[in-house]
GROMACS .gro file of C-alpha atoms in nm:
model
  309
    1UNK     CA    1   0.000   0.000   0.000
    2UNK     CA    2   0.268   0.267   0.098
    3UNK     CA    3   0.635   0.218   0.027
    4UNK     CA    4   0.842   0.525   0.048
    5UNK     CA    5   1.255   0.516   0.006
    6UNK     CA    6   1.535   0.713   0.137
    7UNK     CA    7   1.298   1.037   0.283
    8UNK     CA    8   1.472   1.361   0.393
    9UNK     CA    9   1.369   1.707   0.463
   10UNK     CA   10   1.461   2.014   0.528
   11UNK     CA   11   1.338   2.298   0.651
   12UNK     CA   12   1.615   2.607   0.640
   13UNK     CA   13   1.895   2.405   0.839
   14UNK     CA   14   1.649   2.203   1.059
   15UNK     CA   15   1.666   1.831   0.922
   16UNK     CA   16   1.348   1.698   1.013
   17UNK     CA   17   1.347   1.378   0.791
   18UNK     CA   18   1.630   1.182   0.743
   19UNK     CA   19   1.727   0.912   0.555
   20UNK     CA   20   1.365   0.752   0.642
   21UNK     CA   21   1.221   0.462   0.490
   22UNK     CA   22   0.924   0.228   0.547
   23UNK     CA   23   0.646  -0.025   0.427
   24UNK     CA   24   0.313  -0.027   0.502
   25UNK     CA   25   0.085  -0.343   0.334
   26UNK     CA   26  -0.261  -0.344   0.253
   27UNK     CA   27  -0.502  -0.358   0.597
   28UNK     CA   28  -0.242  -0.281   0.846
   29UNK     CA   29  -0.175  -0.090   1.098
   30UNK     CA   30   0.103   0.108   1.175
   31UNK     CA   31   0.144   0.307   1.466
   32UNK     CA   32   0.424   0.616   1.467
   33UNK     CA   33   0.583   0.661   1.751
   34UNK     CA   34   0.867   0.960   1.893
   35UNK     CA   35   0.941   1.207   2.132
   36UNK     CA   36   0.878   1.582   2.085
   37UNK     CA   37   1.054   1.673   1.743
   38UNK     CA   38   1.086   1.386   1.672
   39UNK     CA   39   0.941   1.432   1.285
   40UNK     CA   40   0.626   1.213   1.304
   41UNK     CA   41   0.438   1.530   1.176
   42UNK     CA   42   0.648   1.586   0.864
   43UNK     CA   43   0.649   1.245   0.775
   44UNK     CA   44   0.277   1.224   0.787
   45UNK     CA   45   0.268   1.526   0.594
   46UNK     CA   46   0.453   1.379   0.326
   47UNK     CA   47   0.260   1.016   0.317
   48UNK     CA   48  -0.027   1.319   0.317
   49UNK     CA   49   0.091   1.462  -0.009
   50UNK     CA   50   0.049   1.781   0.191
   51UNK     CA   51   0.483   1.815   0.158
   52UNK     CA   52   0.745   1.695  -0.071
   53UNK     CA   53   1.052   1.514   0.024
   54UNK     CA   54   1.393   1.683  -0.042
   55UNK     CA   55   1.489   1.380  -0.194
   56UNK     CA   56   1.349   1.017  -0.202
   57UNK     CA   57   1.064   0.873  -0.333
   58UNK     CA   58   0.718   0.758  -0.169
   59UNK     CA   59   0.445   0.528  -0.342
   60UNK     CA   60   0.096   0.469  -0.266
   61UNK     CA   61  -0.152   0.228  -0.415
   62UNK     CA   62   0.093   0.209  -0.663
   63UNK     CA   63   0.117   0.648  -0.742
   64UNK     CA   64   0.398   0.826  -0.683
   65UNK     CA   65   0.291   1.092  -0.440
   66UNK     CA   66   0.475   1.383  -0.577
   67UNK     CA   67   0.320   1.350  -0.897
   68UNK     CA   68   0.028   1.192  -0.875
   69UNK     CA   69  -0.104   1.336  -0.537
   70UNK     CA   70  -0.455   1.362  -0.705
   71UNK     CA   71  -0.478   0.988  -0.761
   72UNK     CA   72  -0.363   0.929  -0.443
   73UNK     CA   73  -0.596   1.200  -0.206
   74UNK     CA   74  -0.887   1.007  -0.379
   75UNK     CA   75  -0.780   0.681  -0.174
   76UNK     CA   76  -0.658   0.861   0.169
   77UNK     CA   77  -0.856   1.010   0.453
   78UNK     CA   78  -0.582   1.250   0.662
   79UNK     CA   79  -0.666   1.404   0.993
   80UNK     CA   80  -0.469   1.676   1.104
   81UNK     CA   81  -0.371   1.690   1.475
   82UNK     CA   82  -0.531   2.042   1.515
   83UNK     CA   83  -0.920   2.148   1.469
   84UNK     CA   84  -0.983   2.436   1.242
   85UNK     CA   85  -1.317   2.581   1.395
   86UNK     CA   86  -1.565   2.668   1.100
   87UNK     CA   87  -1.771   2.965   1.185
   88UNK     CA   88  -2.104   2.939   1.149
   89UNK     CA   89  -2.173   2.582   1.052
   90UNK     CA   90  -2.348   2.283   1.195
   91UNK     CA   91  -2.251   1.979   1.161
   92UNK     CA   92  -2.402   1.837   0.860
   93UNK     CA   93  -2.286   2.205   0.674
   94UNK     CA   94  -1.974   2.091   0.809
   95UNK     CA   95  -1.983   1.767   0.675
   96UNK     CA   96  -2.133   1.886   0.361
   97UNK     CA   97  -1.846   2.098   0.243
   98UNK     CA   98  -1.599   1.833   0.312
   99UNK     CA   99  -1.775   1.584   0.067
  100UNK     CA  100  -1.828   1.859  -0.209
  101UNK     CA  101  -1.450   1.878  -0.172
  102UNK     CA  102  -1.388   1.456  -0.180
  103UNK     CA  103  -1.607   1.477  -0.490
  104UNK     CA  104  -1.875   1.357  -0.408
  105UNK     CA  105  -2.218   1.305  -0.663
  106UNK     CA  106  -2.496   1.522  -0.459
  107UNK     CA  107  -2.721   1.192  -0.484
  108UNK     CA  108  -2.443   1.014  -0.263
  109UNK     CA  109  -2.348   1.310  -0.050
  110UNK     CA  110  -2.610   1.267   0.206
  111UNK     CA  111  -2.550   0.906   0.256
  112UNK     CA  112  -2.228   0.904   0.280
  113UNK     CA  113  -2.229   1.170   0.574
  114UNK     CA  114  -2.533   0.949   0.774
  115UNK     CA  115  -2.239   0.659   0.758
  116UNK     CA  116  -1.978   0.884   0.880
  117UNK     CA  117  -2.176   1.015   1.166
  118UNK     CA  118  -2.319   0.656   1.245
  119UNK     CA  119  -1.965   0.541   1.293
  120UNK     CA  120  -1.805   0.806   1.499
  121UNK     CA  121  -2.153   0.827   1.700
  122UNK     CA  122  -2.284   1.158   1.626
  123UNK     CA  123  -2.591   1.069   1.425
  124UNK     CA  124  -2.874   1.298   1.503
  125UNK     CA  125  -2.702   1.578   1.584
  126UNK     CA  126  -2.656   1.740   1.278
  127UNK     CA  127  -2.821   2.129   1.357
  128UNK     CA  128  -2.547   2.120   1.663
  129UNK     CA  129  -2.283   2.411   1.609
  130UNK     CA  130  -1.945   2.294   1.513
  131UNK     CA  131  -1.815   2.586   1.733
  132UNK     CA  132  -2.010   2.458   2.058
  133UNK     CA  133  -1.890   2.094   2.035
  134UNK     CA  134  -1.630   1.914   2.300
  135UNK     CA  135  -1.349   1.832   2.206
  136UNK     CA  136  -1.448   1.484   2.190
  137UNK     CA  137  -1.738   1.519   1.956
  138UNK     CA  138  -1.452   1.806   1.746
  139UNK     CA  139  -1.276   1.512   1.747
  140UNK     CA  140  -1.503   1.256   1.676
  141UNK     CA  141  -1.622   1.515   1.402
  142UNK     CA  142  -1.266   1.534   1.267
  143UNK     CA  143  -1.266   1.167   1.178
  144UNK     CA  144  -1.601   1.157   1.045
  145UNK     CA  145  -1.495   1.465   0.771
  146UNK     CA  146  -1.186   1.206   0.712
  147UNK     CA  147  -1.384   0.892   0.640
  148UNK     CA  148  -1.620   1.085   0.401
  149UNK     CA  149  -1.521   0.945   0.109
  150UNK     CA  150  -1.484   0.562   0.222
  151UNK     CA  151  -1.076   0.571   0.215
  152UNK     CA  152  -0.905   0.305   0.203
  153UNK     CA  153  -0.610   0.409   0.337
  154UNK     CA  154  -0.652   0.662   0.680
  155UNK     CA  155  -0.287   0.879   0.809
  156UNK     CA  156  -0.402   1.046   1.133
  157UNK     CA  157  -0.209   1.271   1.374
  158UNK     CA  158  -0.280   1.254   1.780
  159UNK     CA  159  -0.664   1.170   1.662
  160UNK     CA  160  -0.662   1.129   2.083
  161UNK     CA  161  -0.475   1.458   2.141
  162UNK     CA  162  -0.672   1.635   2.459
  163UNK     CA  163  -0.940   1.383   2.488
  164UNK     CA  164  -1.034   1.298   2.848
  165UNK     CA  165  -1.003   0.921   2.959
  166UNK     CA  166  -1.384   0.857   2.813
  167UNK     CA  167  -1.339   1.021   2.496
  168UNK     CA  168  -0.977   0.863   2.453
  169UNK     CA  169  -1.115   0.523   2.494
  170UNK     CA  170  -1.463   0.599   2.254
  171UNK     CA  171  -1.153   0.719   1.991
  172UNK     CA  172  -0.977   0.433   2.060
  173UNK     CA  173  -1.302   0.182   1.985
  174UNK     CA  174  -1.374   0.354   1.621
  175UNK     CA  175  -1.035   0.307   1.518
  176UNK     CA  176  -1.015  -0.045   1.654
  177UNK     CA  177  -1.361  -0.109   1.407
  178UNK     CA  178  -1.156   0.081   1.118
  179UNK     CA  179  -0.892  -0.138   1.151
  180UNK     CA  180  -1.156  -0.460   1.166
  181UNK     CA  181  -1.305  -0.296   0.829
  182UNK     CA  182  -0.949  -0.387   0.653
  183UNK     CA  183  -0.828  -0.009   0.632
  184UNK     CA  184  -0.499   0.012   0.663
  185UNK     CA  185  -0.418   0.329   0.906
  186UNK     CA  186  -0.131   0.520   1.013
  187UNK     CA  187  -0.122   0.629   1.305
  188UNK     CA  188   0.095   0.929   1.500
  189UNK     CA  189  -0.034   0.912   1.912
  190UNK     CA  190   0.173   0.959   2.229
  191UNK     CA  191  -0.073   0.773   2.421
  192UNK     CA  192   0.110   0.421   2.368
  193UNK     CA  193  -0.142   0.231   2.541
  194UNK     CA  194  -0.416   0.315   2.234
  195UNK     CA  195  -0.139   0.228   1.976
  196UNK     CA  196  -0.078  -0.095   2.164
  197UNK     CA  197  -0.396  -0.169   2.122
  198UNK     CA  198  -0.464  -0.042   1.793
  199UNK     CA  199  -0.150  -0.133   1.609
  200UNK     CA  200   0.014  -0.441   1.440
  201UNK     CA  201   0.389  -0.251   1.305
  202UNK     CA  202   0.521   0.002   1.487
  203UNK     CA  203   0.796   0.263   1.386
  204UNK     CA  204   1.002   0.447   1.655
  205UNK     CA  205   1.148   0.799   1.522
  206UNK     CA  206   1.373   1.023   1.664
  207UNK     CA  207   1.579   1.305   1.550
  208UNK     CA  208   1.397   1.290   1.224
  209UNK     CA  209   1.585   0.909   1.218
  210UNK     CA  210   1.390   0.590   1.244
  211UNK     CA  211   1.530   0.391   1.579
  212UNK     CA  212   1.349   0.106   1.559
  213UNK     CA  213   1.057  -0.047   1.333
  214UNK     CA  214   0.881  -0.394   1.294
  215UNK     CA  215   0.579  -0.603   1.358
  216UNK     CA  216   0.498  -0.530   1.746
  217UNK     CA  217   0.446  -0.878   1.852
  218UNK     CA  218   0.789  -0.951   1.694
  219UNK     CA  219   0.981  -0.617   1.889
  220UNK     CA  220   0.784  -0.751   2.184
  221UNK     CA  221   0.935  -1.063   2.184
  222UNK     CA  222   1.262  -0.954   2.142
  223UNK     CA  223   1.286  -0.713   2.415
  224UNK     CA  224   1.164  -0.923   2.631
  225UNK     CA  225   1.421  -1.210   2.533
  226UNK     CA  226   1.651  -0.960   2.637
  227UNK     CA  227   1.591  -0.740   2.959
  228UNK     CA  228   1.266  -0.895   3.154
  229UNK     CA  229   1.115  -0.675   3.424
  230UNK     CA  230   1.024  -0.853   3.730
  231UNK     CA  231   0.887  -0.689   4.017
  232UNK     CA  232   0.953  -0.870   4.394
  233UNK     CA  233   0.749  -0.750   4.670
  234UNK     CA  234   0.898  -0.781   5.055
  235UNK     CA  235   0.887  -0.564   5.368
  236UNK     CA  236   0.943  -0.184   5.272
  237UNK     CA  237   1.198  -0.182   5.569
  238UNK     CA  238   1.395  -0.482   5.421
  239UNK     CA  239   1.356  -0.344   5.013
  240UNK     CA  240   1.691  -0.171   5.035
  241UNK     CA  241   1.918  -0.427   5.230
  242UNK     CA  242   1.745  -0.641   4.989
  243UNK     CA  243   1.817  -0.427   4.644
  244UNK     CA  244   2.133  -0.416   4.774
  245UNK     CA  245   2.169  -0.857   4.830
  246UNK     CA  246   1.973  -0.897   4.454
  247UNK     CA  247   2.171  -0.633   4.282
  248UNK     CA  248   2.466  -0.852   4.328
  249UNK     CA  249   2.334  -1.109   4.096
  250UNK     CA  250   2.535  -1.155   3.763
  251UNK     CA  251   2.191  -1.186   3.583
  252UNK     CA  252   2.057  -0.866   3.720
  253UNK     CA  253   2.117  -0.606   3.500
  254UNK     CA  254   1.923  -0.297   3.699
  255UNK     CA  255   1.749  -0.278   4.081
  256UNK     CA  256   1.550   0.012   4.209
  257UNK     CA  257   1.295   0.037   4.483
  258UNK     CA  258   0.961   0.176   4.463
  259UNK     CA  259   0.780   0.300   4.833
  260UNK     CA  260   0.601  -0.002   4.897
  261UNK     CA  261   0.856  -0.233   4.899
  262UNK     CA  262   0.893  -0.350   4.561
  263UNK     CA  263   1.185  -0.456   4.404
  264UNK     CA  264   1.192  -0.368   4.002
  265UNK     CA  265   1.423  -0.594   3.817
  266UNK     CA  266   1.607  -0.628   3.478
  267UNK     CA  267   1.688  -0.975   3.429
  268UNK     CA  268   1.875  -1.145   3.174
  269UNK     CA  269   1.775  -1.478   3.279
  270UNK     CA  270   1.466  -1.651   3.296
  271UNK     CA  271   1.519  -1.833   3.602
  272UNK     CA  272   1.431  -1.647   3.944
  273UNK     CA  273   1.496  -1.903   4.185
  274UNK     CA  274   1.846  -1.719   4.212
  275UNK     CA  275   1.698  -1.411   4.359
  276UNK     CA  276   1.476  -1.602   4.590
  277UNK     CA  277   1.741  -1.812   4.702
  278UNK     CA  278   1.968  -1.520   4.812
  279UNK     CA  279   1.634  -1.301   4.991
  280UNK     CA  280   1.584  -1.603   5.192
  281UNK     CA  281   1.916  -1.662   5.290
  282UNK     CA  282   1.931  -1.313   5.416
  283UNK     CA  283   1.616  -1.374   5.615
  284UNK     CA  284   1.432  -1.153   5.386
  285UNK     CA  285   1.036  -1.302   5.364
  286UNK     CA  286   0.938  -1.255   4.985
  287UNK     CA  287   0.568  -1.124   4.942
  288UNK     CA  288   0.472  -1.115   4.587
  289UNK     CA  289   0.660  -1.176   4.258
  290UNK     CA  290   0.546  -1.098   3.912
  291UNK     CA  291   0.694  -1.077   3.589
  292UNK     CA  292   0.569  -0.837   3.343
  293UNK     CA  293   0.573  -0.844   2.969
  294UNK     CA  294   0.712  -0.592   2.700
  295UNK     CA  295   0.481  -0.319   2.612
  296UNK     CA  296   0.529  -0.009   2.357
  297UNK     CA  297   0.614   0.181   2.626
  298UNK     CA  298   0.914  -0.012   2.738
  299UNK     CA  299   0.980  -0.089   2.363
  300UNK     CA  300   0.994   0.380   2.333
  301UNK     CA  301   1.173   0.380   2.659
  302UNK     CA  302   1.504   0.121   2.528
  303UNK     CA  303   1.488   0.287   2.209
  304UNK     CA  304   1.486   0.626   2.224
  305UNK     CA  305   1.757   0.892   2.422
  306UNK     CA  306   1.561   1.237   2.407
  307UNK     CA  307   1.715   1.369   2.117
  308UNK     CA  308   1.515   1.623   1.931
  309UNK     CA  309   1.583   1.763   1.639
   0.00000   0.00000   0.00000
């Protein structure tokens, strides 16, 4: 569906892209991930046909974006990460002008709104002010302009950016039923629980570079071959002589202590019964022990430094 080569760009001395590549098949997902500067925006821009690479080359359903972006806009639904407020509009004027510009017949205009609203719950309320909405419903709104046209291929920015927890998770549930639908999305969000969620590839920018990128199942597997986090619970006046006895351990890589007495461990190993054999040797009663799997989060976390660019 999307293959683009070799991406960078520019703007005055500011590298924002570089040297980026990436694949995206037909009915996945894949969620874009990066701290502050990182270049997710750009990027999407340029998937977008909204910005042109310095140099490289990007493909989509089988166009060349730079020239060709008219065959391509027909297949893609973008969502920006900000809300431009339309004065004086209601909803379905809103919705109106956005299929006049997709191209819409008028005989399938109307339709094709009602299943835009039905999906992103806002059916019935089409006399409602645009300017007087929530941000959830702006948002909500947002996707529904986006999905007009029945893309089949969706590039959103933050579409949870600002939500509260209820609108976040309503967000979350219309792009999980996108994804069921077979379109393939990409998808820019610093909330990495939605993307875990949401997403089945994942690609980790920084510094306008790509860190790391793969299936997530795959990544997850891998990090967790690597550094597992277990988490030992004793008494919290025992947790530092017993950091202290644990941290000792050739296959304990880190040890830190939370308030409540529990030990948070990077292992190497998979085999514990070292670190319970020392704590009871030292008298030390262990309360709890759990082992927790690889997330996104921990997958950002190893990957990335901070760097902006």
């Amino acid at each position: 569906m999307i293959t683009a080569n070799a991406l960078n760009k520019a703007y005055d001395d500011v590298a924002a892209i570089q040297d980026v590549s990436l694949e995206v098949e037909r009915g996945q997902t894949l969620g874009l991930l990066g701290p502050n500067g990182a270049g997710k925006t750009t990027l999407l821009r340029m998937l977008a046909t909204l910005a042109k690479p310095d140099t490289g080359a990007i493909t989509i359903a089988g166009h060349d974006a730079v020239h060709e972006p008219r065959e391509i806009r027909r297949r893609l639904g973008f969502m920006p990460a900000e809300f431009g407020i339309p004065r004086d509009l209601n909803m379905r004027e809103y919705m109106h002008y956005f299929a006049c510009l997709a191209g819409l017949s008028q005989d399938s205009r109307d339709s094709a709104i009602d299943q835009a609203l039905e999906l992103t719950d806002l059916r019935g309320r089409d006399d409602v002010m645009v300017s007087g909405l929530s941000t959830g419903n702006k948002q909500r709104l947002l996707l529904a302009k986006t999905l007009i046209h029945d893309p089949e291929l969706l590039i959103l920015d933050e579409p949870s950016s600002g939500l509260d927890p209820r609108a976040r998770v309503e967000v979350r549930e219309i792009l999980q039923e996108l994804a069921g639908l077979g379109k393939t999305i990409v998808i820019s969000s610093h909330i990495l629980k939605d993307l875990d969620s949401i997403c089945s590839h994942v690609l980790i920018m920084e510094a306008g570079r790509v860190v790391l990128a793969g299936e997530v199942a795959t990544l997850k597997d891998q990090l967790h071959a690597v550094n597992r986090l277990v988490k030992v619970h004793v008494a919290p006046d025992k947790a530092v002589h017993a950091a202290i006895s644990v941290e000792a351990l050739p296959q304990i890589t880190a040890c830190t202590v939370d308030t409540d007495g529990w030990l948070l461990l990077t292992s190497s190993a998979s085999n514990y019964n070292p670190v319970l054999r020392v704590l009871l040797d030292e008298d030390i009663q262990v309360l709890g022990m759990v082992e927790e799997t690889s997330d996104l989060e921990t997958l950002f976390i190893q990957s990335t430094k901070g760097d902006i660019t």
